[in-house]
Amino acid sequence: MRVLVAEDDAALRTVLERGLRENGYVVDAVADGQAAVKWLRAYEHEVAIVDWRMPLKSGVEVVEEIRRLGVKTPILMLTARDAPVDRVAGLHAGADDYLVKPFDFDELLARLVALQRRPALTVAPKITVGDLCYDPPTREVTVAGSPVALTTTELAIMELLLRRSPAVVTRRSIALQVWDDEADVIGSNTIDVHVGRLRSKIADSTAKIQTVRGSGYRVVVP
């Protein structure tokens, strides 16, 4: 799952990067608002964490600009400004949630999960294809109700395929969403190896991972 962190405080940015990666996220981190807009336009992020005070463009300006451009990525605004008028300004600009510094990291994670569910427009939070199911709050994959043990990378690929099912997910999209440096993955057999392991682990499921030659993969019930 790819997340953007836009924070000009180097120490806090490092803490967020490390904590998010430890929790299975692929993290893009930038130090100013102009770079935040560039990355949000160029890549698909499931959610973005944007600081209010940044050089070049403020967090509010970032949110206003990407919303004008049609970018729908859910935004969690970080700020030391806790007055109601400031919260209202951030939300009116297009932010989806608001977290005041200093904050508890577990609360930030919980808010990210909630934001990931919010735009999906699905009736239930669980994503199901056949008897293959992914539960975003617990980050658990099950086959016919039985848990499947997956590595962090396998889980990220599985979640992406299930969220996009029955559409085909290109190899490039998988590389962008799952790995920090997609250039090291595209052109190698890394993705194929991980997909092969996933197929083995869900072999008993009614849902299958199909290869679409020249394009990528999809999860469907044959």
PDB file of C-alpha atoms in Angstrom, residues 58-222:
ATOM      1  CA  SER A  58       1.455  25.062   2.452  1.00  0.00           C
ATOM      2  CA  GLY A  59      -0.518  21.918   3.172  1.00  0.00           C
ATOM      3  CA  VAL A  60      -3.758  23.775   2.522  1.00  0.00           C
ATOM      4  CA  GLU A  61      -2.447  24.990  -0.850  1.00  0.00           C
ATOM      5  CA  VAL A  62      -1.387  21.430  -1.713  1.00  0.00           C
ATOM      6  CA  VAL A  63      -4.842  20.069  -0.959  1.00  0.00           C
ATOM      7  CA  GLU A  64      -6.603  22.856  -2.840  1.00  0.00           C
ATOM      8  CA  GLU A  65      -4.431  22.347  -5.911  1.00  0.00           C
ATOM      9  CA  ILE A  66      -4.706  18.570  -6.154  1.00  0.00           C
ATOM     10  CA  ARG A  67      -8.466  18.738  -5.661  1.00  0.00           C
ATOM     11  CA  ARG A  68      -8.704  21.241  -8.540  1.00  0.00           C
ATOM     12  CA  LEU A  69      -6.674  18.790 -10.620  1.00  0.00           C
ATOM     13  CA  GLY A  70      -9.102  15.982  -9.815  1.00  0.00           C
ATOM     14  CA  VAL A  71      -6.791  13.971  -7.540  1.00  0.00           C
ATOM     15  CA  LYS A  72      -9.044  12.113  -5.098  1.00  0.00           C
ATOM     16  CA  THR A  73      -6.362  10.673  -2.813  1.00  0.00           C
ATOM     17  CA  PRO A  74      -7.589  10.814   0.814  1.00  0.00           C
ATOM     18  CA  ILE A  75      -5.610  13.423   2.769  1.00  0.00           C
ATOM     19  CA  LEU A  76      -4.737  13.386   6.468  1.00  0.00           C
ATOM     20  CA  MET A  77      -3.615  16.882   7.506  1.00  0.00           C
ATOM     21  CA  LEU A  78      -0.981  17.203  10.243  1.00  0.00           C
ATOM     22  CA  THR A  79      -0.681  20.474  12.111  1.00  0.00           C
ATOM     23  CA  ALA A  80       0.115  22.111  15.415  1.00  0.00           C
ATOM     24  CA  ARG A  81      -2.833  24.455  14.821  1.00  0.00           C
ATOM     25  CA  ASP A  82      -5.728  23.161  16.876  1.00  0.00           C
ATOM     26  CA  ALA A  83      -8.157  26.087  16.780  1.00  0.00           C
ATOM     27  CA  PRO A  84     -11.560  25.185  15.302  1.00  0.00           C
ATOM     28  CA  VAL A  85     -11.171  27.834  12.603  1.00  0.00           C
ATOM     29  CA  ASP A  86      -7.966  26.136  11.417  1.00  0.00           C
ATOM     30  CA  ARG A  87      -9.554  22.687  11.345  1.00  0.00           C
ATOM     31  CA  VAL A  88     -12.448  24.063   9.371  1.00  0.00           C
ATOM     32  CA  ALA A  89     -10.081  25.748   6.897  1.00  0.00           C
ATOM     33  CA  GLY A  90      -8.188  22.520   6.285  1.00  0.00           C
ATOM     34  CA  LEU A  91     -11.339  20.473   5.797  1.00  0.00           C
ATOM     35  CA  HIS A  92     -12.897  23.067   3.519  1.00  0.00           C
ATOM     36  CA  ALA A  93      -9.742  23.039   1.398  1.00  0.00           C
ATOM     37  CA  GLY A  94     -10.355  19.346   0.697  1.00  0.00           C
ATOM     38  CA  ALA A  95      -8.591  17.444   3.478  1.00  0.00           C
ATOM     39  CA  ASP A  96     -10.393  14.305   4.689  1.00  0.00           C
ATOM     40  CA  ASP A  97      -9.126  14.215   8.257  1.00  0.00           C
ATOM     41  CA  TYR A  98      -7.111  16.298  10.690  1.00  0.00           C
ATOM     42  CA  LEU A  99      -4.552  15.275  13.328  1.00  0.00           C
ATOM     43  CA  VAL A 100      -3.001  17.737  15.780  1.00  0.00           C
ATOM     44  CA  LYS A 101       0.672  17.475  16.761  1.00  0.00           C
ATOM     45  CA  PRO A 102       1.934  15.914  18.944  1.00  0.00           C
ATOM     46  CA  PHE A 103       0.013  12.739  18.134  1.00  0.00           C
ATOM     47  CA  ASP A 104       0.073   9.060  18.986  1.00  0.00           C
ATOM     48  CA  PHE A 105       1.386   6.935  16.107  1.00  0.00           C
ATOM     49  CA  ASP A 106      -1.213   4.213  16.699  1.00  0.00           C
ATOM     50  CA  GLU A 107      -3.947   6.815  16.289  1.00  0.00           C
ATOM     51  CA  LEU A 108      -2.377   7.937  13.009  1.00  0.00           C
ATOM     52  CA  LEU A 109      -2.387   4.340  11.764  1.00  0.00           C
ATOM     53  CA  ALA A 110      -6.033   3.920  12.751  1.00  0.00           C
ATOM     54  CA  ARG A 111      -6.975   7.094  10.893  1.00  0.00           C
ATOM     55  CA  LEU A 112      -5.111   5.912   7.787  1.00  0.00           C
ATOM     56  CA  VAL A 113      -7.057   2.648   7.792  1.00  0.00           C
ATOM     57  CA  ALA A 114     -10.319   4.571   8.141  1.00  0.00           C
ATOM     58  CA  LEU A 115      -9.382   6.850   5.233  1.00  0.00           C
ATOM     59  CA  GLN A 116      -8.494   3.863   3.045  1.00  0.00           C
ATOM     60  CA  ARG A 117     -11.976   2.477   3.583  1.00  0.00           C
ATOM     61  CA  ARG A 118     -13.838   5.745   3.116  1.00  0.00           C
ATOM     62  CA  PRO A 119     -13.470   6.332  -0.647  1.00  0.00           C
ATOM     63  CA  ALA A 120     -13.987   2.729  -1.678  1.00  0.00           C
ATOM     64  CA  LEU A 121     -17.796   3.126  -1.955  1.00  0.00           C
ATOM     65  CA  THR A 122     -18.235  -0.490  -0.963  1.00  0.00           C
ATOM     66  CA  VAL A 123     -21.009  -1.604   1.358  1.00  0.00           C
ATOM     67  CA  ALA A 124     -18.751  -3.766   3.514  1.00  0.00           C
ATOM     68  CA  PRO A 125     -15.139  -3.035   4.517  1.00  0.00           C
ATOM     69  CA  LYS A 126     -14.047  -6.561   3.610  1.00  0.00           C
ATOM     70  CA  ILE A 127     -12.986  -7.196   0.012  1.00  0.00           C
ATOM     71  CA  THR A 128     -14.089 -10.585  -1.260  1.00  0.00           C
ATOM     72  CA  VAL A 129     -13.568 -12.531  -4.478  1.00  0.00           C
ATOM     73  CA  GLY A 130     -15.044 -16.023  -4.275  1.00  0.00           C
ATOM     74  CA  ASP A 131     -13.972 -17.416  -0.908  1.00  0.00           C
ATOM     75  CA  LEU A 132     -10.833 -15.250  -0.894  1.00  0.00           C
ATOM     76  CA  CYS A 133     -11.234 -12.333   1.516  1.00  0.00           C
ATOM     77  CA  TYR A 134      -9.148  -9.367   2.687  1.00  0.00           C
ATOM     78  CA  ASP A 135     -10.060  -7.454   5.843  1.00  0.00           C
ATOM     79  CA  PRO A 136      -8.434  -3.951   5.779  1.00  0.00           C
ATOM     80  CA  PRO A 137      -8.684  -3.203   9.533  1.00  0.00           C
ATOM     81  CA  THR A 138      -6.877  -6.428  10.492  1.00  0.00           C
ATOM     82  CA  ARG A 139      -4.846  -6.715   7.254  1.00  0.00           C
ATOM     83  CA  GLU A 140      -5.738 -10.405   7.188  1.00  0.00           C
ATOM     84  CA  VAL A 141      -6.313 -12.589   4.130  1.00  0.00           C
ATOM     85  CA  THR A 142      -8.466 -15.682   4.480  1.00  0.00           C
ATOM     86  CA  VAL A 143      -9.527 -18.554   2.224  1.00  0.00           C
ATOM     87  CA  ALA A 144     -12.925 -19.956   3.157  1.00  0.00           C
ATOM     88  CA  GLY A 145     -12.488 -18.341   6.567  1.00  0.00           C
ATOM     89  CA  SER A 146      -9.036 -19.796   7.235  1.00  0.00           C
ATOM     90  CA  PRO A 147      -6.150 -17.286   7.641  1.00  0.00           C
ATOM     91  CA  VAL A 148      -3.394 -17.303   5.030  1.00  0.00           C
ATOM     92  CA  ALA A 149       0.127 -16.491   6.231  1.00  0.00           C
ATOM     93  CA  LEU A 150       1.589 -13.868   3.902  1.00  0.00           C
ATOM     94  CA  THR A 151       4.744 -11.791   3.962  1.00  0.00           C
ATOM     95  CA  THR A 152       4.429  -8.000   3.924  1.00  0.00           C
ATOM     96  CA  THR A 153       5.165  -7.887   0.192  1.00  0.00           C
ATOM     97  CA  GLU A 154       2.759 -10.726  -0.615  1.00  0.00           C
ATOM     98  CA  LEU A 155       0.048  -9.027   1.413  1.00  0.00           C
ATOM     99  CA  ALA A 156       0.551  -5.742  -0.464  1.00  0.00           C
ATOM    100  CA  ILE A 157       0.267  -7.510  -3.842  1.00  0.00           C
ATOM    101  CA  MET A 158      -2.761  -9.515  -2.732  1.00  0.00           C
ATOM    102  CA  GLU A 159      -4.545  -6.426  -1.435  1.00  0.00           C
ATOM    103  CA  LEU A 160      -3.900  -4.537  -4.667  1.00  0.00           C
ATOM    104  CA  LEU A 161      -5.190  -7.400  -6.818  1.00  0.00           C
ATOM    105  CA  LEU A 162      -8.304  -7.831  -4.691  1.00  0.00           C
ATOM    106  CA  ARG A 163      -9.085  -4.108  -4.615  1.00  0.00           C
ATOM    107  CA  ARG A 164      -8.854  -3.901  -8.413  1.00  0.00           C
ATOM    108  CA  SER A 165     -10.569  -7.238  -9.184  1.00  0.00           C
ATOM    109  CA  PRO A 166     -11.725  -8.211 -11.756  1.00  0.00           C
ATOM    110  CA  ALA A 167      -9.615  -5.606 -13.575  1.00  0.00           C
ATOM    111  CA  VAL A 168      -6.083  -6.383 -14.693  1.00  0.00           C
ATOM    112  CA  VAL A 169      -3.324  -4.822 -12.592  1.00  0.00           C
ATOM    113  CA  THR A 170      -0.267  -4.087 -14.685  1.00  0.00           C
ATOM    114  CA  ARG A 171       3.193  -5.113 -13.599  1.00  0.00           C
ATOM    115  CA  ARG A 172       4.142  -1.445 -13.467  1.00  0.00           C
ATOM    116  CA  SER A 173       1.242  -0.659 -11.130  1.00  0.00           C
ATOM    117  CA  ILE A 174       2.280  -3.510  -8.848  1.00  0.00           C
ATOM    118  CA  ALA A 175       5.864  -2.247  -8.814  1.00  0.00           C
ATOM    119  CA  LEU A 176       4.771   1.315  -8.066  1.00  0.00           C
ATOM    120  CA  GLN A 177       2.382   0.345  -5.286  1.00  0.00           C
ATOM    121  CA  VAL A 178       4.441  -2.314  -3.544  1.00  0.00           C
ATOM    122  CA  TRP A 179       8.126  -1.406  -3.882  1.00  0.00           C
ATOM    123  CA  ASP A 180       9.946   1.779  -2.871  1.00  0.00           C
ATOM    124  CA  ASP A 181      12.097   1.691  -6.016  1.00  0.00           C
ATOM    125  CA  GLU A 182      10.053   0.283  -8.871  1.00  0.00           C
ATOM    126  CA  ALA A 183      13.013   0.533 -11.262  1.00  0.00           C
ATOM    127  CA  ASP A 184      14.703  -2.377  -9.485  1.00  0.00           C
ATOM    128  CA  VAL A 185      11.609  -4.552  -9.946  1.00  0.00           C
ATOM    129  CA  ILE A 186      10.436  -3.827 -13.486  1.00  0.00           C
ATOM    130  CA  GLY A 187      12.471  -5.883 -15.911  1.00  0.00           C
ATOM    131  CA  SER A 188      13.275  -8.578 -13.368  1.00  0.00           C
ATOM    132  CA  ASN A 189      11.337 -11.681 -12.337  1.00  0.00           C
ATOM    133  CA  THR A 190      10.758 -10.390  -8.799  1.00  0.00           C
ATOM    134  CA  ILE A 191       7.032  -9.827  -9.277  1.00  0.00           C
ATOM    135  CA  ASP A 192       6.598 -13.229 -10.946  1.00  0.00           C
ATOM    136  CA  VAL A 193       8.310 -14.950  -8.011  1.00  0.00           C
ATOM    137  CA  HIS A 194       6.036 -13.279  -5.462  1.00  0.00           C
ATOM    138  CA  VAL A 195       2.914 -13.965  -7.515  1.00  0.00           C
ATOM    139  CA  GLY A 196       3.976 -17.605  -7.824  1.00  0.00           C
ATOM    140  CA  ARG A 197       4.223 -17.873  -4.046  1.00  0.00           C
ATOM    141  CA  LEU A 198       0.827 -16.241  -3.665  1.00  0.00           C
ATOM    142  CA  ARG A 199      -0.721 -18.748  -6.059  1.00  0.00           C
ATOM    143  CA  SER A 200       0.639 -21.593  -3.954  1.00  0.00           C
ATOM    144  CA  LYS A 201      -0.691 -20.098  -0.736  1.00  0.00           C
ATOM    145  CA  ILE A 202      -4.228 -19.615  -2.084  1.00  0.00           C
ATOM    146  CA  ALA A 203      -4.276 -22.820  -4.143  1.00  0.00           C
ATOM    147  CA  ASP A 204      -7.375 -24.087  -2.305  1.00  0.00           C
ATOM    148  CA  SER A 205      -9.364 -20.916  -2.997  1.00  0.00           C
ATOM    149  CA  THR A 206     -12.119 -20.641  -5.593  1.00  0.00           C
ATOM    150  CA  ALA A 207     -10.422 -17.389  -6.662  1.00  0.00           C
ATOM    151  CA  LYS A 208      -7.344 -17.614  -8.849  1.00  0.00           C
ATOM    152  CA  ILE A 209      -4.586 -15.246  -9.898  1.00  0.00           C
ATOM    153  CA  GLN A 210      -4.571 -15.159 -13.687  1.00  0.00           C
ATOM    154  CA  THR A 211      -1.715 -13.946 -15.828  1.00  0.00           C
ATOM    155  CA  VAL A 212      -2.739 -11.621 -18.643  1.00  0.00           C
ATOM    156  CA  ARG A 213       0.115 -11.864 -21.096  1.00  0.00           C
ATOM    157  CA  GLY A 214       1.781  -8.597 -21.955  1.00  0.00           C
ATOM    158  CA  SER A 215      -0.142  -6.776 -19.255  1.00  0.00           C
ATOM    159  CA  GLY A 216      -0.204  -8.090 -15.714  1.00  0.00           C
ATOM    160  CA  TYR A 217      -2.384 -10.080 -13.325  1.00  0.00           C
ATOM    161  CA  ARG A 218      -5.931 -10.238 -12.028  1.00  0.00           C
ATOM    162  CA  VAL A 219      -7.862 -12.134  -9.380  1.00  0.00           C
ATOM    163  CA  VAL A 220     -11.072 -13.794 -10.599  1.00  0.00           C
ATOM    164  CA  VAL A 221     -13.221 -16.816  -9.972  1.00  0.00           C
ATOM    165  CA  PRO A 222     -12.810 -18.890 -13.169  1.00  0.00           C
TER     166      PRO A 222
END
